[in-house]
Tab-separated table of C-alpha atoms in Angstrom:
chain	number	residue	atom	x	y	z
A	1	UNK	CA	46.341	-31.841	-53.875
A	2	UNK	CA	42.698	-32.490	-53.075
A	3	UNK	CA	40.933	-31.180	-49.983
A	4	UNK	CA	39.021	-34.317	-49.007
A	5	UNK	CA	37.342	-33.860	-45.620
A	6	UNK	CA	38.683	-35.954	-42.755
A	7	UNK	CA	36.830	-39.289	-42.457
A	8	UNK	CA	34.517	-39.679	-39.460
A	9	UNK	CA	32.780	-42.686	-37.942
A	10	UNK	CA	29.123	-43.250	-38.793
A	11	UNK	CA	28.175	-42.323	-35.238
A	12	UNK	CA	30.138	-39.057	-35.452
A	13	UNK	CA	28.604	-38.216	-38.851
A	14	UNK	CA	25.079	-38.702	-37.525
A	15	UNK	CA	25.857	-36.767	-34.341
A	16	UNK	CA	27.199	-33.886	-36.456
A	17	UNK	CA	24.111	-34.025	-38.704
A	18	UNK	CA	21.800	-33.804	-35.679
A	19	UNK	CA	23.916	-31.089	-34.017
A	20	UNK	CA	23.837	-29.081	-37.256
A	21	UNK	CA	20.053	-29.483	-37.390
A	22	UNK	CA	19.828	-28.113	-33.841
A	23	UNK	CA	22.119	-25.169	-34.559
A	24	UNK	CA	19.797	-24.125	-37.405
A	25	UNK	CA	16.820	-23.799	-35.036
A	26	UNK	CA	18.184	-20.671	-33.370
A	27	UNK	CA	16.912	-21.968	-30.031
A	28	UNK	CA	18.900	-22.176	-26.797
A	29	UNK	CA	20.715	-25.332	-25.725
A	30	UNK	CA	18.353	-25.639	-22.741
A	31	UNK	CA	15.432	-26.099	-25.139
A	32	UNK	CA	17.034	-28.983	-27.014
A	33	UNK	CA	15.008	-32.160	-26.525
A	34	UNK	CA	16.442	-35.666	-26.352
A	35	UNK	CA	15.303	-37.466	-29.484
A	36	UNK	CA	15.665	-41.140	-30.339
A	37	UNK	CA	16.522	-42.096	-33.879
A	38	UNK	CA	13.585	-43.972	-35.412
A	39	UNK	CA	15.446	-44.942	-38.583
A	40	UNK	CA	17.888	-43.647	-41.155
A	41	UNK	CA	16.454	-42.393	-44.441
A	42	UNK	CA	17.841	-42.215	-47.942
A	43	UNK	CA	18.364	-38.789	-49.412
A	44	UNK	CA	15.572	-39.503	-51.872
A	45	UNK	CA	12.972	-40.268	-49.196
A	46	UNK	CA	14.080	-37.475	-46.867
A	47	UNK	CA	11.607	-34.882	-48.164
A	48	UNK	CA	8.540	-37.148	-47.953
A	49	UNK	CA	9.647	-38.445	-44.540
A	50	UNK	CA	10.040	-34.908	-43.183
A	51	UNK	CA	6.645	-33.937	-44.633
A	52	UNK	CA	4.942	-36.950	-43.006
A	53	UNK	CA	6.671	-36.322	-39.665
A	54	UNK	CA	5.737	-32.639	-39.619
A	55	UNK	CA	2.191	-33.511	-40.668
A	56	UNK	CA	1.996	-35.881	-37.691
A	57	UNK	CA	3.091	-32.949	-35.534
A	58	UNK	CA	0.170	-30.904	-36.821
A	59	UNK	CA	2.016	-28.740	-39.341
A	60	UNK	CA	0.069	-28.496	-42.568
A	61	UNK	CA	2.107	-29.068	-45.679
A	62	UNK	CA	1.512	-27.181	-48.896
A	63	UNK	CA	2.239	-28.133	-52.440
A	64	UNK	CA	2.922	-26.408	-55.716
A	65	UNK	CA	1.993	-28.370	-58.824
A	66	UNK	CA	1.408	-31.443	-56.638
A	67	UNK	CA	4.924	-31.306	-55.190
A	68	UNK	CA	5.666	-30.726	-51.507
A	69	UNK	CA	7.133	-27.260	-51.045
A	70	UNK	CA	6.853	-26.467	-47.342
A	71	UNK	CA	4.763	-26.110	-44.209
A	72	UNK	CA	2.245	-23.583	-43.001
A	73	UNK	CA	3.443	-21.923	-39.810
A	74	UNK	CA	0.954	-19.719	-37.966
A	75	UNK	CA	2.418	-16.456	-36.725
A	76	UNK	CA	3.830	-16.692	-33.207
A	77	UNK	CA	4.590	-20.416	-33.430
A	78	UNK	CA	8.135	-20.170	-34.736
A	79	UNK	CA	9.733	-21.837	-31.682
A	80	UNK	CA	7.248	-24.713	-31.705
A	81	UNK	CA	7.842	-25.151	-35.419
A	82	UNK	CA	11.642	-25.172	-34.958
A	83	UNK	CA	11.364	-27.774	-32.168
A	84	UNK	CA	9.213	-30.077	-34.284
A	85	UNK	CA	11.428	-29.573	-37.336
A	86	UNK	CA	14.433	-30.573	-35.233
A	87	UNK	CA	12.590	-33.594	-33.790
A	88	UNK	CA	11.797	-34.809	-37.290
A	89	UNK	CA	15.363	-34.354	-38.547
A	90	UNK	CA	16.806	-36.035	-35.453
A	91	UNK	CA	14.275	-38.895	-35.576
A	92	UNK	CA	14.925	-39.586	-39.257
A	93	UNK	CA	18.495	-38.561	-40.051
A	94	UNK	CA	20.090	-39.287	-43.391
A	95	UNK	CA	21.764	-42.674	-43.666
A	96	UNK	CA	25.457	-42.187	-42.835
A	97	UNK	CA	26.455	-43.346	-46.334
A	98	UNK	CA	24.956	-40.086	-47.641
A	99	UNK	CA	26.836	-38.012	-45.080
A	100	UNK	CA	30.325	-39.350	-45.819
A	101	UNK	CA	32.657	-37.374	-48.057
A	102	UNK	CA	33.116	-38.971	-51.478
A	103	UNK	CA	36.361	-40.819	-52.046
A	104	UNK	CA	38.132	-40.632	-55.408
A	105	UNK	CA	36.240	-43.621	-56.849
A	106	UNK	CA	32.893	-42.127	-55.855
A	107	UNK	CA	33.822	-38.757	-57.364
A	108	UNK	CA	34.711	-40.554	-60.608
A	109	UNK	CA	31.352	-42.376	-60.552
A	110	UNK	CA	29.543	-39.101	-59.862
A	111	UNK	CA	31.237	-37.567	-62.904
A	112	UNK	CA	29.988	-40.487	-65.013
A	113	UNK	CA	26.458	-39.996	-63.655
A	114	UNK	CA	26.577	-36.282	-64.509
A	115	UNK	CA	28.070	-36.869	-67.953
A	116	UNK	CA	25.584	-39.566	-68.967
A	117	UNK	CA	22.301	-39.797	-67.055
A	118	UNK	CA	22.070	-36.176	-65.908
A	119	UNK	CA	23.067	-34.784	-69.311
A	120	UNK	CA	20.473	-37.045	-71.010
A	121	UNK	CA	17.782	-35.894	-68.562
A	122	UNK	CA	18.525	-32.235	-69.348
A	123	UNK	CA	18.258	-32.997	-73.063
A	124	UNK	CA	14.894	-34.739	-72.513
A	125	UNK	CA	13.696	-31.489	-70.940
A	126	UNK	CA	15.005	-29.375	-73.818
A	127	UNK	CA	17.725	-27.811	-71.693
A	128	UNK	CA	21.506	-27.757	-71.812
A	129	UNK	CA	23.507	-28.826	-68.804
A	130	UNK	CA	26.436	-26.568	-67.911
A	131	UNK	CA	29.732	-27.761	-69.317
A	132	UNK	CA	31.497	-30.179	-67.017
A	133	UNK	CA	35.171	-29.658	-66.275
A	134	UNK	CA	37.432	-32.493	-67.379
A	135	UNK	CA	37.038	-35.756	-65.473
A	136	UNK	CA	40.481	-35.343	-63.902
A	137	UNK	CA	39.793	-31.785	-62.735
A	138	UNK	CA	36.360	-32.770	-61.415
A	139	UNK	CA	37.719	-35.717	-59.416
A	140	UNK	CA	40.753	-33.815	-58.133
A	141	UNK	CA	39.051	-30.489	-57.318
A	142	UNK	CA	35.585	-31.719	-56.272
A	143	UNK	CA	35.743	-30.168	-52.791
A	144	UNK	CA	37.036	-26.835	-54.082
A	145	UNK	CA	34.923	-26.250	-57.186
A	146	UNK	CA	31.548	-24.628	-57.649
A	147	UNK	CA	30.226	-26.329	-60.795
A	148	UNK	CA	26.441	-26.089	-61.151
A	149	UNK	CA	24.641	-28.276	-63.692
A	150	UNK	CA	21.772	-25.759	-63.902
A	151	UNK	CA	23.908	-22.673	-64.617
A	152	UNK	CA	22.969	-22.587	-68.333
A	153	UNK	CA	19.244	-23.288	-67.938
A	154	UNK	CA	17.149	-20.757	-69.830
A	155	UNK	CA	13.540	-19.567	-69.732
A	156	UNK	CA	13.147	-19.290	-65.975
A	157	UNK	CA	11.997	-15.657	-65.916
A	158	UNK	CA	8.237	-16.377	-66.057
A	159	UNK	CA	6.006	-18.183	-63.560
A	160	UNK	CA	5.716	-21.162	-65.922
A	161	UNK	CA	9.471	-21.072	-66.532
A	162	UNK	CA	10.095	-21.112	-62.777
A	163	UNK	CA	7.788	-24.140	-62.419
A	164	UNK	CA	9.572	-25.848	-65.306
A	165	UNK	CA	12.907	-25.154	-63.610
A	166	UNK	CA	11.635	-26.654	-60.337
A	167	UNK	CA	10.488	-29.737	-62.262
A	168	UNK	CA	13.880	-29.952	-63.988
A	169	UNK	CA	15.646	-29.875	-60.626
A	170	UNK	CA	13.360	-32.617	-59.281
A	171	UNK	CA	13.546	-34.860	-62.321
A	172	UNK	CA	17.182	-34.159	-63.207
A	173	UNK	CA	18.720	-34.085	-59.757
A	174	UNK	CA	22.407	-33.494	-59.168
A	175	UNK	CA	22.008	-36.044	-56.373
A	176	UNK	CA	22.653	-39.483	-57.807
A	177	UNK	CA	19.863	-42.062	-57.311
A	178	UNK	CA	19.921	-43.984	-54.029
A	179	UNK	CA	20.743	-47.225	-55.868
A	180	UNK	CA	23.616	-45.638	-57.797
A	181	UNK	CA	27.133	-47.007	-57.450
A	182	UNK	CA	28.137	-43.480	-56.407
A	183	UNK	CA	27.043	-44.377	-52.874
A	184	UNK	CA	29.065	-47.626	-52.653
């Protein structure tokens, strides 16, 4: 028997997403600002949208190898940073389709993505993707398993290896592309 999470309405999913974002700030409920949603974002534009939003708030972004990796936070400004981070997440929450639990068909499509496109991407990078469980086990046990495509990646123990691993994770993402049938 699979442990598929209970379905929620789009409104409830977004509310939970925003509430979770607030709970991660560590700030008191009295400090929580009211924030209007500007628009929903795809999971693949989330990072650049958050970077642009935080930049607009005055938080300098920094990059490693030309890739966004975080923000500069001057000492003593942790609360201000947390408030702006929350405002950005609440203003640009993930599209509800990315927040919904996968149904059986989507889990099957995700398996196909992993077994074909993701595996091929790993091979293009000279790496081996961790062995997938059987399709049936993957689909049935998706919410209980801990499979990690990157578990067998080698050569990450040097600075260059760590950068290569970061590039592998960006270019060979376990998150299916936004236009993938996984999200339908």
